[in-house]
PDB file of C-alpha atoms in Angstrom:
ATOM      1  CA  MET A   1       8.037   3.718  -3.278  1.00 87.00           C
ATOM      2  CA  LYS A   2       4.165   3.758  -3.470  1.00 95.00           C
ATOM      3  CA  ALA A   3       2.155   1.175  -5.321  1.00 97.00           C
ATOM      4  CA  LYS A   4      -0.062   2.313  -8.241  1.00 97.00           C
ATOM      5  CA  ALA A   5      -3.766   2.414  -7.792  1.00 98.00           C
ATOM      6  CA  LYS A   6      -5.834   3.371 -10.766  1.00 98.00           C
ATOM      7  CA  PHE A   7      -9.598   3.839 -10.575  1.00 98.00           C
ATOM      8  CA  TYR A   8     -11.306   3.709 -14.013  1.00 98.00           C
ATOM      9  CA  HIS A   9     -14.814   5.006 -14.327  1.00 98.00           C
ATOM     10  CA  ALA A  10     -17.238   6.629 -16.831  1.00 97.00           C
ATOM     11  CA  GLY A  11     -19.170   9.028 -14.597  1.00 95.00           C
ATOM     12  CA  CYS A  12     -21.976   6.761 -14.050  1.00 95.00           C
ATOM     13  CA  PRO A  13     -23.954   6.791 -10.813  1.00 96.00           C
ATOM     14  CA  VAL A  14     -22.404   3.337  -9.918  1.00 97.00           C
ATOM     15  CA  CYS A  15     -19.070   4.721 -10.649  1.00 97.00           C
ATOM     16  CA  ILE A  16     -19.300   7.721  -8.443  1.00 97.00           C
ATOM     17  CA  SER A  17     -20.581   5.644  -5.592  1.00 97.00           C
ATOM     18  CA  ALA A  18     -17.558   3.295  -5.974  1.00 98.00           C
ATOM     19  CA  GLU A  19     -15.222   6.388  -6.260  1.00 97.00           C
ATOM     20  CA  HIS A  20     -16.674   7.991  -3.030  1.00 97.00           C
ATOM     21  CA  GLY A  21     -16.821   4.636  -1.312  1.00 98.00           C
ATOM     22  CA  VAL A  22     -13.798   2.227  -2.184  1.00 98.00           C
ATOM     23  CA  ALA A  23     -11.374   4.591  -3.973  1.00 98.00           C
ATOM     24  CA  ALA A  24     -11.702   7.085  -1.217  1.00 98.00           C
ATOM     25  CA  ALA A  25     -11.114   4.507   1.409  1.00 98.00           C
ATOM     26  CA  LEU A  26      -7.734   3.490   0.122  1.00 98.00           C
ATOM     27  CA  ASP A  27      -4.512   4.243   2.144  1.00 98.00           C
ATOM     28  CA  THR A  28      -2.894   7.023   0.112  1.00 97.00           C
ATOM     29  CA  THR A  29       0.294   6.573   2.334  1.00 97.00           C
ATOM     30  CA  ARG A  30       0.834   3.317   0.483  1.00 98.00           C
ATOM     31  CA  PHE A  31      -0.956   3.904  -2.840  1.00 98.00           C
ATOM     32  CA  ASP A  32      -0.652   6.709  -5.594  1.00 98.00           C
ATOM     33  CA  LEU A  33      -4.215   6.947  -6.620  1.00 98.00           C
ATOM     34  CA  GLU A  34      -5.245   8.011 -10.167  1.00 98.00           C
ATOM     35  CA  ILE A  35      -8.782   8.585 -11.178  1.00 98.00           C
ATOM     36  CA  ILE A  36      -9.280   7.945 -14.804  1.00 98.00           C
ATOM     37  CA  HIS A  37     -12.594   8.927 -16.599  1.00 98.00           C
ATOM     38  CA  LEU A  38     -12.559   6.642 -19.585  1.00 97.00           C
ATOM     39  CA  GLY A  39     -15.469   8.411 -21.207  1.00 95.00           C
ATOM     40  CA  ASN A  40     -13.345  11.604 -21.426  1.00 96.00           C
ATOM     41  CA  ASN A  41     -10.006   9.893 -21.939  1.00 97.00           C
ATOM     42  CA  LYS A  42     -10.583   7.256 -24.631  1.00 96.00           C
ATOM     43  CA  SER A  43      -6.880   7.142 -25.155  1.00 97.00           C
ATOM     44  CA  ARG A  44      -6.472   5.260 -21.783  1.00 98.00           C
ATOM     45  CA  LEU A  45      -8.946   2.431 -22.976  1.00 98.00           C
ATOM     46  CA  LYS A  46      -6.160   0.355 -24.145  1.00 97.00           C
ATOM     47  CA  GLU A  47      -4.071   0.336 -20.918  1.00 97.00           C
ATOM     48  CA  ALA A  48      -7.283  -0.414 -19.091  1.00 98.00           C
ATOM     49  CA  GLU A  49      -8.012  -3.394 -21.307  1.00 98.00           C
ATOM     50  CA  ILE A  50      -4.435  -4.624 -21.038  1.00 98.00           C
ATOM     51  CA  ALA A  51      -4.878  -4.598 -17.126  1.00 98.00           C
ATOM     52  CA  GLY A  52      -7.892  -6.797 -17.462  1.00 98.00           C
ATOM     53  CA  VAL A  53     -10.545  -4.110 -16.931  1.00 98.00           C
ATOM     54  CA  LYS A  54     -13.792  -5.429 -18.484  1.00 98.00           C
ATOM     55  CA  SER A  55     -16.350  -3.010 -17.007  1.00 98.00           C
ATOM     56  CA  VAL A  56     -16.413   0.161 -14.988  1.00 98.00           C
ATOM     57  CA  PRO A  57     -15.929   1.089 -12.211  1.00 98.00           C
ATOM     58  CA  ALA A  58     -12.799  -0.884 -11.790  1.00 98.00           C
ATOM     59  CA  LEU A  59      -9.818  -0.578  -9.494  1.00 98.00           C
ATOM     60  CA  VAL A  60      -6.405  -1.693 -10.688  1.00 98.00           C
ATOM     61  CA  LEU A  61      -3.975  -2.265  -7.875  1.00 98.00           C
ATOM     62  CA  ASP A  62      -0.519  -3.102  -8.606  1.00 93.00           C
ATOM     63  CA  GLY A  63      -1.711  -4.409 -12.007  1.00 94.00           C
ATOM     64  CA  THR A  64      -4.549  -6.440 -10.813  1.00 97.00           C
ATOM     65  CA  ALA A  65      -8.049  -5.539 -11.862  1.00 98.00           C
ATOM     66  CA  PHE A  66     -10.987  -5.563  -9.533  1.00 98.00           C
ATOM     67  CA  HIS A  67     -14.451  -4.740 -10.899  1.00 98.00           C
ATOM     68  CA  ILE A  68     -16.530  -3.089  -8.337  1.00 98.00           C
ATOM     69  CA  ASN A  69     -20.286  -3.540  -8.902  1.00 97.00           C
ATOM     70  CA  PHE A  70     -21.295  -2.945 -12.480  1.00 97.00           C
ATOM     71  CA  GLY A  71     -21.638   0.403 -14.139  1.00 96.00           C
ATOM     72  CA  ALA A  72     -20.975  -0.200 -17.856  1.00 96.00           C
ATOM     73  CA  ASP A  73     -19.192  -2.620 -20.157  1.00 97.00           C
ATOM     74  CA  ILE A  74     -15.911  -1.172 -21.301  1.00 96.00           C
ATOM     75  CA  SER A  75     -17.044  -1.965 -24.928  1.00 95.00           C
ATOM     76  CA  ALA A  76     -19.836   0.652 -24.405  1.00 95.00           C
ATOM     77  CA  LEU A  77     -17.151   3.404 -24.036  1.00 95.00           C
ATOM     78  CA  LYS A  78     -15.340   3.020 -27.399  1.00 90.00           C
TER      79      LYS A  78
ATOM     80  CA  MET B   1     -14.365   7.350  15.592  1.00 88.00           C
ATOM     81  CA  LYS B   2     -13.477   4.977  12.729  1.00 95.00           C
ATOM     82  CA  ALA B   3     -15.964   3.893  10.056  1.00 97.00           C
ATOM     83  CA  LYS B   4     -16.834   0.282   9.643  1.00 97.00           C
ATOM     84  CA  ALA B   5     -15.509  -1.826   6.901  1.00 98.00           C
ATOM     85  CA  LYS B   6     -16.597  -5.385   6.490  1.00 98.00           C
ATOM     86  CA  PHE B   7     -15.178  -7.654   3.962  1.00 98.00           C
ATOM     87  CA  TYR B   8     -17.409 -10.747   3.292  1.00 98.00           C
ATOM     88  CA  HIS B   9     -15.899 -13.672   1.616  1.00 98.00           C
ATOM     89  CA  ALA B  10     -16.030 -17.536   1.223  1.00 97.00           C
ATOM     90  CA  GLY B  11     -12.498 -18.473   0.859  1.00 95.00           C
ATOM     91  CA  CYS B  12     -12.651 -18.869  -2.835  1.00 95.00           C
ATOM     92  CA  PRO B  13      -9.664 -17.828  -5.011  1.00 96.00           C
ATOM     93  CA  VAL B  14     -11.463 -14.629  -6.236  1.00 97.00           C
ATOM     94  CA  CYS B  15     -12.234 -13.817  -2.668  1.00 97.00           C
ATOM     95  CA  ILE B  16      -8.610 -14.278  -1.475  1.00 97.00           C
ATOM     96  CA  SER B  17      -7.459 -12.051  -4.409  1.00 97.00           C
ATOM     97  CA  ALA B  18      -9.702  -9.300  -3.404  1.00 98.00           C
ATOM     98  CA  GLU B  19      -8.896  -9.644   0.260  1.00 98.00           C
ATOM     99  CA  HIS B  20      -5.146  -9.377  -0.529  1.00 97.00           C
ATOM    100  CA  GLY B  21      -5.830  -6.524  -3.053  1.00 98.00           C
ATOM    101  CA  VAL B  22      -8.678  -4.290  -2.003  1.00 98.00           C
ATOM    102  CA  ALA B  23      -9.361  -5.135   1.631  1.00 98.00           C
ATOM    103  CA  ALA B  24      -5.596  -4.806   2.452  1.00 98.00           C
ATOM    104  CA  ALA B  25      -5.344  -1.483   0.566  1.00 98.00           C
ATOM    105  CA  LEU B  26      -7.862   0.225   2.904  1.00 98.00           C
ATOM    106  CA  ASP B  27      -6.894   2.957   5.237  1.00 98.00           C
ATOM    107  CA  THR B  28      -7.029   1.367   8.645  1.00 97.00           C
ATOM    108  CA  THR B  29      -6.271   4.763  10.280  1.00 97.00           C
ATOM    109  CA  ARG B  30      -9.999   5.617   9.033  1.00 98.00           C
ATOM    110  CA  PHE B  31     -11.705   2.152   8.935  1.00 98.00           C
ATOM    111  CA  ASP B  32     -12.164  -0.638  11.173  1.00 98.00           C
ATOM    112  CA  LEU B  33     -11.850  -3.641   8.826  1.00 98.00           C
ATOM    113  CA  GLU B  34     -13.475  -6.933   9.857  1.00 98.00           C
ATOM    114  CA  ILE B  35     -12.962 -10.011   7.577  1.00 98.00           C
ATOM    115  CA  ILE B  36     -16.003 -12.380   7.660  1.00 98.00           C
ATOM    116  CA  HIS B  37     -15.883 -15.795   6.032  1.00 98.00           C
ATOM    117  CA  LEU B  38     -19.607 -16.468   5.314  1.00 97.00           C
ATOM    118  CA  GLY B  39     -18.993 -20.210   4.578  1.00 95.00           C
ATOM    119  CA  ASN B  40     -17.760 -20.599   8.217  1.00 96.00           C
ATOM    120  CA  ASN B  41     -20.033 -18.056   9.770  1.00 97.00           C
ATOM    121  CA  LYS B  42     -23.429 -18.711   8.304  1.00 96.00           C
ATOM    122  CA  SER B  43     -24.894 -16.650  11.255  1.00 97.00           C
ATOM    123  CA  ARG B  44     -23.600 -13.546   9.601  1.00 98.00           C
ATOM    124  CA  LEU B  45     -25.396 -14.289   6.225  1.00 98.00           C
ATOM    125  CA  LYS B  46     -28.518 -12.229   7.280  1.00 97.00           C
ATOM    126  CA  GLU B  47     -26.642  -9.048   8.232  1.00 97.00           C
ATOM    127  CA  ALA B  48     -24.692  -9.440   4.889  1.00 98.00           C
ATOM    128  CA  GLU B  49     -27.868  -9.647   2.891  1.00 98.00           C
ATOM    129  CA  ILE B  50     -29.559  -6.766   4.769  1.00 98.00           C
ATOM    130  CA  ALA B  51     -26.471  -4.481   3.782  1.00 98.00           C
ATOM    131  CA  GLY B  52     -27.109  -5.525   0.178  1.00 98.00           C
ATOM    132  CA  VAL B  53     -24.548  -8.206  -0.355  1.00 98.00           C
ATOM    133  CA  LYS B  54     -25.580 -10.382  -3.263  1.00 98.00           C
ATOM    134  CA  SER B  55     -22.292 -12.155  -3.993  1.00 98.00           C
ATOM    135  CA  VAL B  56     -18.835 -12.655  -2.491  1.00 98.00           C
ATOM    136  CA  PRO B  57     -16.346 -11.252  -2.320  1.00 98.00           C
ATOM    137  CA  ALA B  58     -18.000  -8.011  -1.205  1.00 98.00           C
ATOM    138  CA  LEU B  59     -16.918  -4.983   0.921  1.00 98.00           C
ATOM    139  CA  VAL B  60     -19.439  -3.110   3.008  1.00 98.00           C
ATOM    140  CA  LEU B  61     -18.170   0.431   3.792  1.00 98.00           C
ATOM    141  CA  ASP B  62     -20.337   2.477   6.074  1.00 93.00           C
ATOM    142  CA  GLY B  63     -23.298   0.393   5.142  1.00 94.00           C
ATOM    143  CA  THR B  64     -22.927   0.564   1.378  1.00 97.00           C
ATOM    144  CA  ALA B  65     -22.269  -2.894  -0.265  1.00 98.00           C
ATOM    145  CA  PHE B  66     -19.555  -3.120  -3.132  1.00 98.00           C
ATOM    146  CA  HIS B  67     -19.226  -6.387  -4.983  1.00 98.00           C
ATOM    147  CA  ILE B  68     -15.757  -7.034  -6.062  1.00 98.00           C
ATOM    148  CA  ASN B  69     -15.428  -9.260  -9.091  1.00 97.00           C
ATOM    149  CA  PHE B  70     -17.536 -12.348  -8.600  1.00 97.00           C
ATOM    150  CA  GLY B  71     -16.652 -15.596  -6.605  1.00 96.00           C
ATOM    151  CA  ALA B  72     -20.013 -16.977  -5.584  1.00 96.00           C
ATOM    152  CA  ASP B  73     -23.590 -16.034  -5.130  1.00 97.00           C
ATOM    153  CA  ILE B  74     -24.642 -15.558  -1.553  1.00 96.00           C
ATOM    154  CA  SER B  75     -27.552 -18.057  -2.141  1.00 95.00           C
ATOM    155  CA  ALA B  76     -24.717 -20.728  -2.814  1.00 95.00           C
ATOM    156  CA  LEU B  77     -23.480 -20.246   0.788  1.00 95.00           C
ATOM    157  CA  LYS B  78     -26.759 -20.945   2.711  1.00 90.00           C
TER     158      LYS B  78
END
């Protein structure tokens, strides 16, 4: 079974760069990658916060949050 | 030809988490991954700085620097 990879972003330039860079570089034979735009999907904010996401862009791999550069604080998306 | 992926770190807990998480998740059929410990290889500091690395851990993909969480400022490694 593949592991979960969730890439949370808000459409900002830093987010797009991280999506095209880091998220696109993941091994999709081992990870199911889901891209989540938190600006457009505010219902997903809670799960992101529970996973430890404090800013976007962020990549959650198998439940561990990795913040990639800094686009926006998650509080700015509420 | 594979693209270059360089993971710069300094052996800190945040670095190790990012190495085991993000660096290990890269698609090595598309990327040649090199792991560089800047604390032990100070001669590589300059190339990291030129690539835009400001803190570790950082992943440089095809010349673009992505800082992953925050372990240490690169100035602390000199």
